[in-house]
Amino acid sequence: MTSQDIANIESRFDSGAYAMRRIALVRGMGEMLYDADGKEYIDCISSHGSSNLGHCHPRVIEAIRKQSEAMISCPKTFYNDRSAALKEALSSVAPTSLRNIFLSNSGTEAVESAMKLARSVSGGKKNFISAIGAFHGRTQGALSLTWNKKYKEFCEPLVPGVKYVRFGDAAALAQAIDENTAAVFLEPIQGETGVRMPPEGYLREVRELCTSKGVLLALDEIQTGMGRTGLMFECMREKVTPDIMCIAKSLAAGLPIGAMLAREDLRFKPKEHGSTFGDNPLVCAAGAATIHAIVDEGLLERAEKEGARLMQNLKELEGKGKVTQVRGRGMMIGVELADAPGKYVNAAIEKGLLVFPAGETVIRVYPPLVARREVLDRAAGILGEVLA
Ligand SMILES: *Cc1c(COP(=O)(O)O)cnc(C)c1O
């Protein structure tokens, strides 16, 4: 079947939710993807940040293969060896105080878990603070913390009691916190709105503020985490430990998973929360393999070093053509344009480079952390041609 054949079938069942490209991807290896017609692409989308390990990493394949022969599903009220292994691996790379781990199936569910936990443990305080520009997911709870009106206005009323403050402005946050605030939700770097970075020291100030006012700090590391920025979690840059941390995307190398990690004294009461597929052994096996691969293969250092080189190459485009600024950390890179990104993204894809838009004016460049230097150099070259 050709890409067009596949696109024709899929479009017969279109939900309307996505603006689809008429390209069918069928195979991947490392940082390369191939469509049904055999055309090769450099992957700088990483499945929206969920394949930091690249495609078909041998350790992940082996973990999935082995576990698929042992046990694929496990009733949630029984312990399981793969779930145990993932939690040990996760706690070995996360801040040590976050020892309540609740596993679900997506980022938005990790945020839902955090919202519910915050309400459960906050002694009657029910309200949340989020940031202008924030993205925390698309279920109706998480959506209440998401800023973009296009994503949510049509399905209001959502969860009440959410205030939005300017991202990066600790004084505005101090003003907004009141006696009904249960938790503050923040991304360490805003991804969906266009790789927006707060000023240095912001997270540390927010941490001190939340501590002094007795409010929980919930960090959404769904996009920044698992090595994307060159650290396992971006909050570690300022040595900030949140009370609750949400992760997902690359945690199981692209298999569906979400995790909420919370301080060990913050716990649900029985029956307050649950998930049929949470702690799925197949997914957990992939998750543990992912964490071990990131650590053993030095992928954090790679993300930092090769990401800095890629950033440097892209920075040469600043002030040329439509490029106004290139920013980011590690392999989380945003190219800000004085124009809408759509046609440049299309042109890059035409030339065999997959990148994706963010916000109104940004192109995101998110290669897998395993990407080879010469391929990243080629990616920068293609972007240069397209944006010149
Ligand atoms: C992707 C993302 C989510 C939502 O994750 P899903 O798995 O798509 O539900 C939430 N927060 C951030 C910061 C994200 O990047």
Tab-separated table of C-alpha atoms and ligand atoms in Angstrom:
chain	number	residue	atom	x	y	z
A	1	MET	CA	0.000	0.000	0.000
A	2	THR	CA	1.187	3.512	-0.781
A	3	SER	CA	0.947	6.493	1.549
A	4	GLN	CA	-2.040	7.695	-0.485
A	5	ASP	CA	-3.849	4.325	-0.137
A	6	ILE	CA	-3.379	4.422	3.615
A	7	ALA	CA	-4.426	8.076	3.835
A	8	ASN	CA	-7.570	7.266	1.850
A	9	ILE	CA	-8.564	4.511	4.281
A	10	GLU	CA	-7.857	6.593	7.369
A	11	SER	CA	-9.691	9.622	6.069
A	12	ARG	CA	-12.861	7.518	5.745
A	13	PHE	CA	-12.838	7.241	9.549
A	14	ASP	CA	-11.758	10.796	10.332
A	15	SER	CA	-12.822	12.095	13.772
A	16	GLY	CA	-12.164	15.659	12.705
A	17	ALA	CA	-9.786	16.209	15.631
A	18	TYR	CA	-6.536	16.364	13.666
A	19	ALA	CA	-5.233	18.267	10.661
A	20	MET	CA	-3.620	15.256	9.009
A	21	ARG	CA	-0.687	15.123	6.573
A	22	ARG	CA	-1.154	12.718	3.675
A	23	ILE	CA	2.002	10.777	4.537
A	24	ALA	CA	1.829	7.337	6.184
A	25	LEU	CA	4.851	6.492	8.348
A	26	VAL	CA	5.432	2.772	8.630
A	27	ARG	CA	8.952	2.153	9.939
A	28	GLY	CA	11.555	3.802	12.144
A	29	MET	CA	15.129	3.259	13.233
A	30	GLY	CA	16.975	5.581	15.604
A	31	GLU	CA	16.384	9.143	14.398
A	32	MET	CA	15.104	8.067	10.963
A	33	LEU	CA	11.531	7.403	9.829
A	34	TYR	CA	10.280	5.896	6.558
A	35	ASP	CA	6.938	6.319	4.831
A	36	ALA	CA	4.956	3.680	2.978
A	37	ASP	CA	6.560	4.761	-0.312
A	38	GLY	CA	10.053	4.216	1.105
A	39	LYS	CA	10.910	7.921	1.485
A	40	GLU	CA	13.304	8.652	4.353
A	41	TYR	CA	12.846	11.410	6.942
A	42	ILE	CA	15.046	12.809	9.690
A	43	ASP	CA	12.820	12.764	12.765
A	44	CYS	CA	12.974	16.023	14.712
A	45	ILE	CA	9.487	15.571	16.171
A	46	SER	CA	10.201	12.467	18.278
A	47	SER	CA	6.449	11.773	18.337
A	48	HIS	CA	5.864	15.133	20.050
A	49	GLY	CA	8.610	14.362	22.517
A	50	SER	CA	7.661	10.767	23.272
A	51	SER	CA	10.457	8.942	21.502
A	52	ASN	CA	13.532	10.465	23.115
A	53	LEU	CA	15.237	7.078	22.730
A	54	GLY	CA	14.666	7.075	18.987
A	55	HIS	CA	12.714	4.416	17.140
A	56	CYS	CA	13.070	0.709	17.827
A	57	HIS	CA	15.802	0.976	20.448
A	58	PRO	CA	17.216	-2.567	20.863
A	59	ARG	CA	16.892	-2.549	24.656
A	60	VAL	CA	13.249	-1.546	24.442
A	61	ILE	CA	12.513	-4.159	21.762
A	62	GLU	CA	14.113	-6.847	23.920
A	63	ALA	CA	12.225	-5.739	27.074
A	64	ILE	CA	8.891	-5.753	25.232
A	65	ARG	CA	9.611	-9.100	23.562
A	66	LYS	CA	10.549	-10.799	26.833
A	67	GLN	CA	7.627	-9.368	28.772
A	68	SER	CA	5.127	-10.156	26.015
A	69	GLU	CA	6.027	-13.816	26.468
A	70	ALA	CA	5.721	-13.660	30.279
A	71	MET	CA	2.592	-11.594	30.978
A	72	ILE	CA	0.949	-8.714	29.149
A	73	SER	CA	-1.619	-7.610	31.704
A	74	CYS	CA	-1.999	-7.814	35.452
A	75	PRO	CA	-5.002	-7.036	37.676
A	76	LYS	CA	-4.264	-3.727	39.343
A	77	THR	CA	-4.658	-4.830	42.964
A	78	PHE	CA	-1.771	-7.319	42.658
A	79	TYR	CA	1.906	-6.453	42.718
A	80	ASN	CA	4.000	-7.082	39.633
A	81	ASP	CA	7.747	-7.484	39.037
A	82	ARG	CA	7.885	-5.091	36.014
A	83	SER	CA	5.943	-2.375	37.783
A	84	ALA	CA	8.279	-2.769	40.773
A	85	ALA	CA	11.316	-2.486	38.506
A	86	LEU	CA	10.001	0.648	36.822
A	87	LYS	CA	9.274	2.338	40.165
A	88	GLU	CA	12.767	1.539	41.451
A	89	ALA	CA	14.323	2.849	38.224
A	90	LEU	CA	12.182	5.972	38.276
A	91	SER	CA	12.913	6.779	41.897
A	92	SER	CA	16.647	6.328	41.233
A	93	VAL	CA	16.559	9.233	38.749
A	94	ALA	CA	13.833	11.451	40.283
A	95	PRO	CA	14.088	13.668	43.375
A	96	THR	CA	14.329	11.217	46.301
A	97	SER	CA	11.389	12.593	48.283
A	98	LEU	CA	8.899	11.759	45.485
A	99	ARG	CA	8.074	8.226	46.548
A	100	ASN	CA	4.340	8.080	45.930
A	101	ILE	CA	4.169	6.905	42.313
A	102	PHE	CA	0.811	6.570	40.546
A	103	LEU	CA	0.964	5.142	37.026
A	104	SER	CA	-1.632	5.759	34.327
A	105	ASN	CA	-1.650	5.893	30.515
A	106	SER	CA	-1.021	9.429	29.340
A	107	GLY	CA	0.172	12.856	30.270
A	108	THR	CA	-3.266	14.288	30.754
A	109	GLU	CA	-4.085	11.471	33.190
A	110	ALA	CA	-0.919	12.208	35.162
A	111	VAL	CA	-2.154	15.794	35.494
A	112	GLU	CA	-5.652	14.601	36.472
A	113	SER	CA	-4.040	12.446	39.163
A	114	ALA	CA	-2.116	15.445	40.451
A	115	MET	CA	-5.232	17.632	40.560
A	116	LYS	CA	-7.162	14.979	42.456
A	117	LEU	CA	-4.328	14.307	44.881
A	118	ALA	CA	-3.902	18.029	45.543
A	119	ARG	CA	-7.594	18.359	46.384
A	120	SER	CA	-7.524	15.198	48.493
A	121	VAL	CA	-4.643	16.294	50.722
A	122	SER	CA	-5.167	20.057	50.933
A	123	GLY	CA	-7.680	20.137	53.784
A	124	GLY	CA	-10.588	21.693	51.909
A	125	LYS	CA	-8.534	23.998	49.673
A	126	LYS	CA	-9.775	23.366	46.132
A	127	ASN	CA	-8.340	25.960	43.777
A	128	PHE	CA	-5.447	25.890	41.343
A	129	ILE	CA	-3.097	28.394	39.767
A	130	SER	CA	-1.770	27.847	36.267
A	131	ALA	CA	0.220	30.017	33.860
A	132	ILE	CA	-0.759	32.015	30.827
A	133	GLY	CA	0.301	29.919	27.843
A	134	ALA	CA	0.251	26.672	29.833
A	135	PHE	CA	-0.519	23.297	28.294
A	136	HIS	CA	-1.372	20.461	30.685
A	137	GLY	CA	-3.534	18.152	28.581
A	138	ARG	CA	-6.966	17.737	27.064
A	139	THR	CA	-9.223	15.810	29.431
A	140	GLN	CA	-11.657	18.150	31.122
A	141	GLY	CA	-9.723	18.387	34.379
A	142	ALA	CA	-6.290	18.939	32.842
A	143	LEU	CA	-7.881	21.172	30.218
A	144	SER	CA	-8.994	23.485	33.013
A	145	LEU	CA	-5.290	24.233	33.579
A	146	THR	CA	-4.575	24.643	29.854
A	147	TRP	CA	-4.540	28.224	28.606
A	148	ASN	CA	-5.465	28.111	24.898
A	149	LYS	CA	-9.145	29.028	24.508
A	150	LYS	CA	-9.377	27.136	21.180
A	151	TYR	CA	-8.752	23.905	23.049
A	152	LYS	CA	-11.404	24.401	25.683
A	153	GLU	CA	-13.971	27.143	25.268
A	154	PHE	CA	-16.404	24.886	23.375
A	155	CYS	CA	-16.628	22.390	26.237
A	156	GLU	CA	-16.924	24.723	29.193
A	157	PRO	CA	-17.900	24.661	31.997
A	158	LEU	CA	-14.658	23.014	33.115
A	159	VAL	CA	-13.239	22.633	36.635
A	160	PRO	CA	-13.843	25.955	38.396
A	161	GLY	CA	-11.355	27.799	40.589
A	162	VAL	CA	-8.378	28.129	38.226
A	163	LYS	CA	-6.451	31.418	38.077
A	164	TYR	CA	-3.835	32.174	35.431
A	165	VAL	CA	-0.710	34.214	36.088
A	166	ARG	CA	2.047	35.470	33.805
A	167	PHE	CA	4.629	32.703	33.213
A	168	GLY	CA	8.016	33.618	34.641
A	169	ASP	CA	6.658	36.273	37.012
A	170	ALA	CA	7.024	35.170	40.641
A	171	ALA	CA	5.540	38.409	42.004
A	172	ALA	CA	2.336	37.830	40.023
A	173	LEU	CA	2.151	34.341	41.486
A	174	ALA	CA	2.653	35.658	45.030
A	175	GLN	CA	-0.311	37.989	44.457
A	176	ALA	CA	-2.525	35.233	43.089
A	177	ILE	CA	-2.081	32.670	45.862
A	178	ASP	CA	-4.852	32.877	48.454
A	179	GLU	CA	-6.328	30.790	51.275
A	180	ASN	CA	-8.191	28.558	48.792
A	181	THR	CA	-5.173	27.703	46.631
A	182	ALA	CA	-4.427	23.976	46.786
A	183	ALA	CA	-1.693	23.828	44.149
A	184	VAL	CA	0.318	25.734	41.579
A	185	PHE	CA	0.833	23.922	38.257
A	186	LEU	CA	3.736	24.885	36.001
A	187	GLU	CA	5.838	23.574	33.149
A	188	PRO	CA	9.539	24.320	33.761
A	189	ILE	CA	9.686	25.354	30.075
A	190	GLN	CA	6.408	25.861	28.233
A	191	GLY	CA	6.455	23.490	25.274
A	192	GLU	CA	3.205	23.776	23.322
A	193	THR	CA	3.167	27.588	23.411
A	194	GLY	CA	6.583	27.720	21.771
A	195	VAL	CA	9.503	26.645	23.996
A	196	ARG	CA	9.028	29.592	26.362
A	197	MET	CA	11.676	29.757	29.055
A	198	PRO	CA	11.239	31.552	32.382
A	199	PRO	CA	13.986	33.836	33.718
A	200	GLU	CA	16.756	32.193	35.719
A	201	GLY	CA	15.807	31.705	39.366
A	202	TYR	CA	12.054	31.655	38.681
A	203	LEU	CA	11.428	28.052	39.690
A	204	ARG	CA	13.475	28.488	42.848
A	205	GLU	CA	11.439	31.576	43.793
A	206	VAL	CA	8.214	29.715	43.061
A	207	ARG	CA	9.380	26.839	45.248
A	208	GLU	CA	10.104	29.184	48.172
A	209	LEU	CA	6.790	30.944	47.692
A	210	CYS	CA	4.773	27.713	47.676
A	211	THR	CA	6.592	26.438	50.745
A	212	SER	CA	6.088	29.651	52.703
A	213	LYS	CA	2.382	29.835	51.784
A	214	GLY	CA	1.680	26.132	52.340
A	215	VAL	CA	0.658	25.522	48.736
A	216	LEU	CA	1.623	22.437	46.722
A	217	LEU	CA	3.942	22.911	43.752
A	218	ALA	CA	3.052	20.554	40.901
A	219	LEU	CA	5.529	20.564	38.011
A	220	ASP	CA	4.499	19.228	34.614
A	221	GLU	CA	7.663	17.632	33.204
A	222	ILE	CA	5.730	15.688	30.588
A	223	GLN	CA	7.527	17.407	27.718
A	224	THR	CA	10.715	18.612	29.433
A	225	GLY	CA	11.419	15.354	31.280
A	226	MET	CA	13.215	12.110	30.417
A	227	GLY	CA	16.314	13.876	29.221
A	228	ARG	CA	14.848	16.194	26.585
A	229	THR	CA	16.580	19.270	28.047
A	230	GLY	CA	19.859	17.539	28.893
A	231	LEU	CA	18.845	16.744	32.481
A	232	MET	CA	16.599	13.854	33.460
A	233	PHE	CA	14.119	16.472	34.724
A	234	GLU	CA	14.408	20.188	34.023
A	235	CYS	CA	13.560	21.154	37.650
A	236	MET	CA	16.944	19.726	38.622
A	237	ARG	CA	18.696	22.661	36.906
A	238	GLU	CA	17.751	24.926	39.818
A	239	LYS	CA	17.732	22.047	42.314
A	240	VAL	CA	14.013	22.484	42.833
A	241	THR	CA	11.985	19.573	44.161
A	242	PRO	CA	8.265	19.863	43.515
A	243	ASP	CA	5.657	18.301	45.794
A	244	ILE	CA	4.116	16.611	42.789
A	245	MET	CA	5.669	15.900	39.386
A	246	CYS	CA	3.893	14.707	36.251
A	247	ILE	CA	5.722	12.783	33.554
A	248	ALA	CA	4.649	10.823	30.482
A	249	LYS	CA	5.684	11.126	26.790
A	250	SER	CA	9.132	9.450	26.606
A	251	LEU	CA	8.885	7.562	29.890
A	252	ALA	CA	8.225	4.227	28.134
A	253	ALA	CA	9.920	4.985	24.798
A	254	GLY	CA	6.613	5.826	23.121
A	255	LEU	CA	4.334	3.242	24.718
A	256	PRO	CA	1.371	4.848	26.497
A	257	ILE	CA	2.159	5.778	30.082
A	258	GLY	CA	1.721	8.627	32.510
A	259	ALA	CA	3.183	8.921	35.983
A	260	MET	CA	2.420	11.164	38.889
A	261	LEU	CA	5.184	11.263	41.472
A	262	ALA	CA	4.379	12.889	44.784
A	263	ARG	CA	5.988	13.466	48.158
A	264	GLU	CA	5.673	10.287	50.190
A	265	ASP	CA	3.434	11.909	52.813
A	266	LEU	CA	0.909	12.930	50.142
A	267	ARG	CA	-1.247	9.889	49.476
A	268	PHE	CA	-4.683	9.047	48.151
A	269	LYS	CA	-7.178	7.388	50.438
A	270	PRO	CA	-8.522	4.028	49.187
A	271	LYS	CA	-11.018	4.355	46.304
A	272	GLU	CA	-10.100	7.966	45.547
A	273	HIS	CA	-8.293	7.026	42.328
A	274	GLY	CA	-7.519	4.131	40.003
A	275	SER	CA	-6.725	2.974	36.470
A	276	THR	CA	-7.377	-0.363	34.748
A	277	PHE	CA	-4.328	-0.133	32.506
A	278	GLY	CA	-2.091	1.677	35.007
A	279	ASP	CA	1.106	-0.261	35.877
A	280	ASN	CA	0.692	-2.379	32.731
A	281	PRO	CA	3.632	-4.850	32.853
A	282	LEU	CA	4.468	-4.591	29.146
A	283	VAL	CA	4.587	-0.807	29.314
A	284	CYS	CA	6.474	-0.866	32.620
A	285	ALA	CA	9.089	-3.207	31.117
A	286	ALA	CA	9.613	-0.696	28.312
A	287	GLY	CA	9.751	2.106	30.899
A	288	ALA	CA	12.482	0.497	33.002
A	289	ALA	CA	14.478	-0.290	29.835
A	290	THR	CA	14.110	3.337	28.750
A	291	ILE	CA	15.444	4.751	32.006
A	292	HIS	CA	18.378	2.320	32.067
A	293	ALA	CA	19.198	3.153	28.436
A	294	ILE	CA	19.151	6.909	29.088
A	295	VAL	CA	21.531	6.490	32.020
A	296	ASP	CA	23.829	3.740	30.669
A	297	GLU	CA	24.227	5.272	27.218
A	298	GLY	CA	24.993	8.759	28.524
A	299	LEU	CA	22.033	10.247	26.665
A	300	LEU	CA	21.691	13.210	29.044
A	301	GLU	CA	25.235	14.297	28.217
A	302	ARG	CA	24.507	13.648	24.517
A	303	ALA	CA	21.356	15.751	24.645
A	304	GLU	CA	23.297	18.582	26.210
A	305	LYS	CA	26.357	18.410	23.950
A	306	GLU	CA	24.772	17.601	20.598
A	307	GLY	CA	21.800	19.821	21.453
A	308	ALA	CA	24.190	22.739	22.048
A	309	ARG	CA	25.847	22.096	18.673
A	310	LEU	CA	22.478	21.958	16.906
A	311	MET	CA	21.383	25.130	18.715
A	312	GLN	CA	24.601	26.852	17.645
A	313	ASN	CA	23.999	25.850	14.023
A	314	LEU	CA	20.421	27.076	14.174
A	315	LYS	CA	21.451	30.302	15.929
A	316	GLU	CA	23.283	31.239	12.753
A	317	LEU	CA	19.855	31.679	11.201
A	318	GLU	CA	18.885	34.375	13.751
A	319	GLY	CA	18.159	37.669	12.033
A	320	LYS	CA	18.178	35.977	8.610
A	321	GLY	CA	14.996	35.375	6.624
A	322	LYS	CA	12.082	35.018	8.994
A	323	VAL	CA	14.037	33.773	12.031
A	324	THR	CA	13.919	36.158	14.989
A	325	GLN	CA	15.214	33.929	17.794
A	326	VAL	CA	16.412	30.397	18.465
A	327	ARG	CA	16.077	29.212	22.060
A	328	GLY	CA	15.777	26.163	24.239
A	329	ARG	CA	17.805	23.683	26.242
A	330	GLY	CA	19.398	20.435	25.200
A	331	MET	CA	17.308	18.925	22.453
A	332	MET	CA	14.239	21.037	23.221
A	333	ILE	CA	14.695	23.769	20.639
A	334	GLY	CA	12.278	26.417	19.386
A	335	VAL	CA	12.855	28.561	16.305
A	336	GLU	CA	10.826	31.762	16.611
A	337	LEU	CA	9.697	33.273	13.320
A	338	ALA	CA	8.241	36.604	12.264
A	339	ASP	CA	5.584	34.558	10.463
A	340	ALA	CA	3.276	31.568	10.920
A	341	PRO	CA	5.320	28.346	10.864
A	342	GLY	CA	3.019	26.200	8.684
A	343	LYS	CA	4.534	26.670	5.232
A	344	TYR	CA	8.123	26.311	6.478
A	345	VAL	CA	7.238	23.103	8.322
A	346	ASN	CA	5.652	21.782	5.105
A	347	ALA	CA	8.730	22.721	3.079
A	348	ALA	CA	11.041	20.976	5.596
A	349	ILE	CA	8.932	17.811	5.472
A	350	GLU	CA	9.043	17.939	1.671
A	351	LYS	CA	12.855	17.961	1.969
A	352	GLY	CA	12.840	14.976	4.329
A	353	LEU	CA	12.999	16.702	7.725
A	354	LEU	CA	10.171	16.284	10.237
A	355	VAL	CA	9.726	19.311	12.524
A	356	PHE	CA	6.529	20.625	14.089
A	357	PRO	CA	4.914	23.934	14.963
A	358	ALA	CA	4.234	25.356	18.427
A	359	GLY	CA	2.123	28.363	19.362
A	360	GLU	CA	1.547	30.896	16.589
A	361	THR	CA	5.100	31.554	15.404
A	362	VAL	CA	7.467	28.784	16.479
A	363	ILE	CA	8.962	25.682	14.853
A	364	ARG	CA	9.969	22.994	17.323
A	365	VAL	CA	13.077	20.911	16.662
A	366	TYR	CA	13.040	17.837	18.941
A	367	PRO	CA	15.410	15.131	17.697
A	368	PRO	CA	15.694	11.837	19.546
A	369	LEU	CA	18.546	12.035	22.067
A	370	VAL	CA	20.350	9.260	20.168
A	371	ALA	CA	20.486	11.265	16.923
A	372	ARG	CA	23.853	11.138	15.143
A	373	ARG	CA	25.810	14.368	14.828
A	374	GLU	CA	26.060	14.266	11.018
A	375	VAL	CA	22.308	13.775	10.734
A	376	LEU	CA	21.657	16.729	13.054
A	377	ASP	CA	24.023	18.842	10.959
A	378	ARG	CA	21.985	17.840	7.907
A	379	ALA	CA	18.768	18.761	9.733
A	380	ALA	CA	20.147	22.223	10.514
A	381	GLY	CA	21.138	22.582	6.850
A	382	ILE	CA	17.631	21.743	5.637
A	383	LEU	CA	16.080	24.214	8.095
A	384	GLY	CA	18.544	26.840	6.896
A	385	GLU	CA	17.491	26.305	3.263
A	386	VAL	CA	13.815	26.407	4.144
A	387	LEU	CA	14.018	29.510	6.335
A	388	ALA	CA	16.556	31.536	4.323
B	1	LIG	C1	1.866	16.381	25.903
B	1	LIG	C2	1.676	17.132	27.153
B	1	LIG	C3	0.601	16.852	28.025
B	1	LIG	C4	-0.481	15.863	27.692
B	1	LIG	O1	-0.006	14.574	27.485
B	1	LIG	P1	-0.923	13.493	26.701
B	1	LIG	O2	-0.145	12.220	26.831
B	1	LIG	O3	-1.042	13.973	25.293
B	1	LIG	O4	-2.222	13.439	27.389
B	1	LIG	C5	0.531	17.564	29.211
B	1	LIG	N1	1.454	18.485	29.542
B	1	LIG	C6	2.502	18.763	28.734
B	1	LIG	C7	3.501	19.781	29.161
B	1	LIG	C8	2.630	18.115	27.506
B	1	LIG	O5	3.655	18.426	26.699
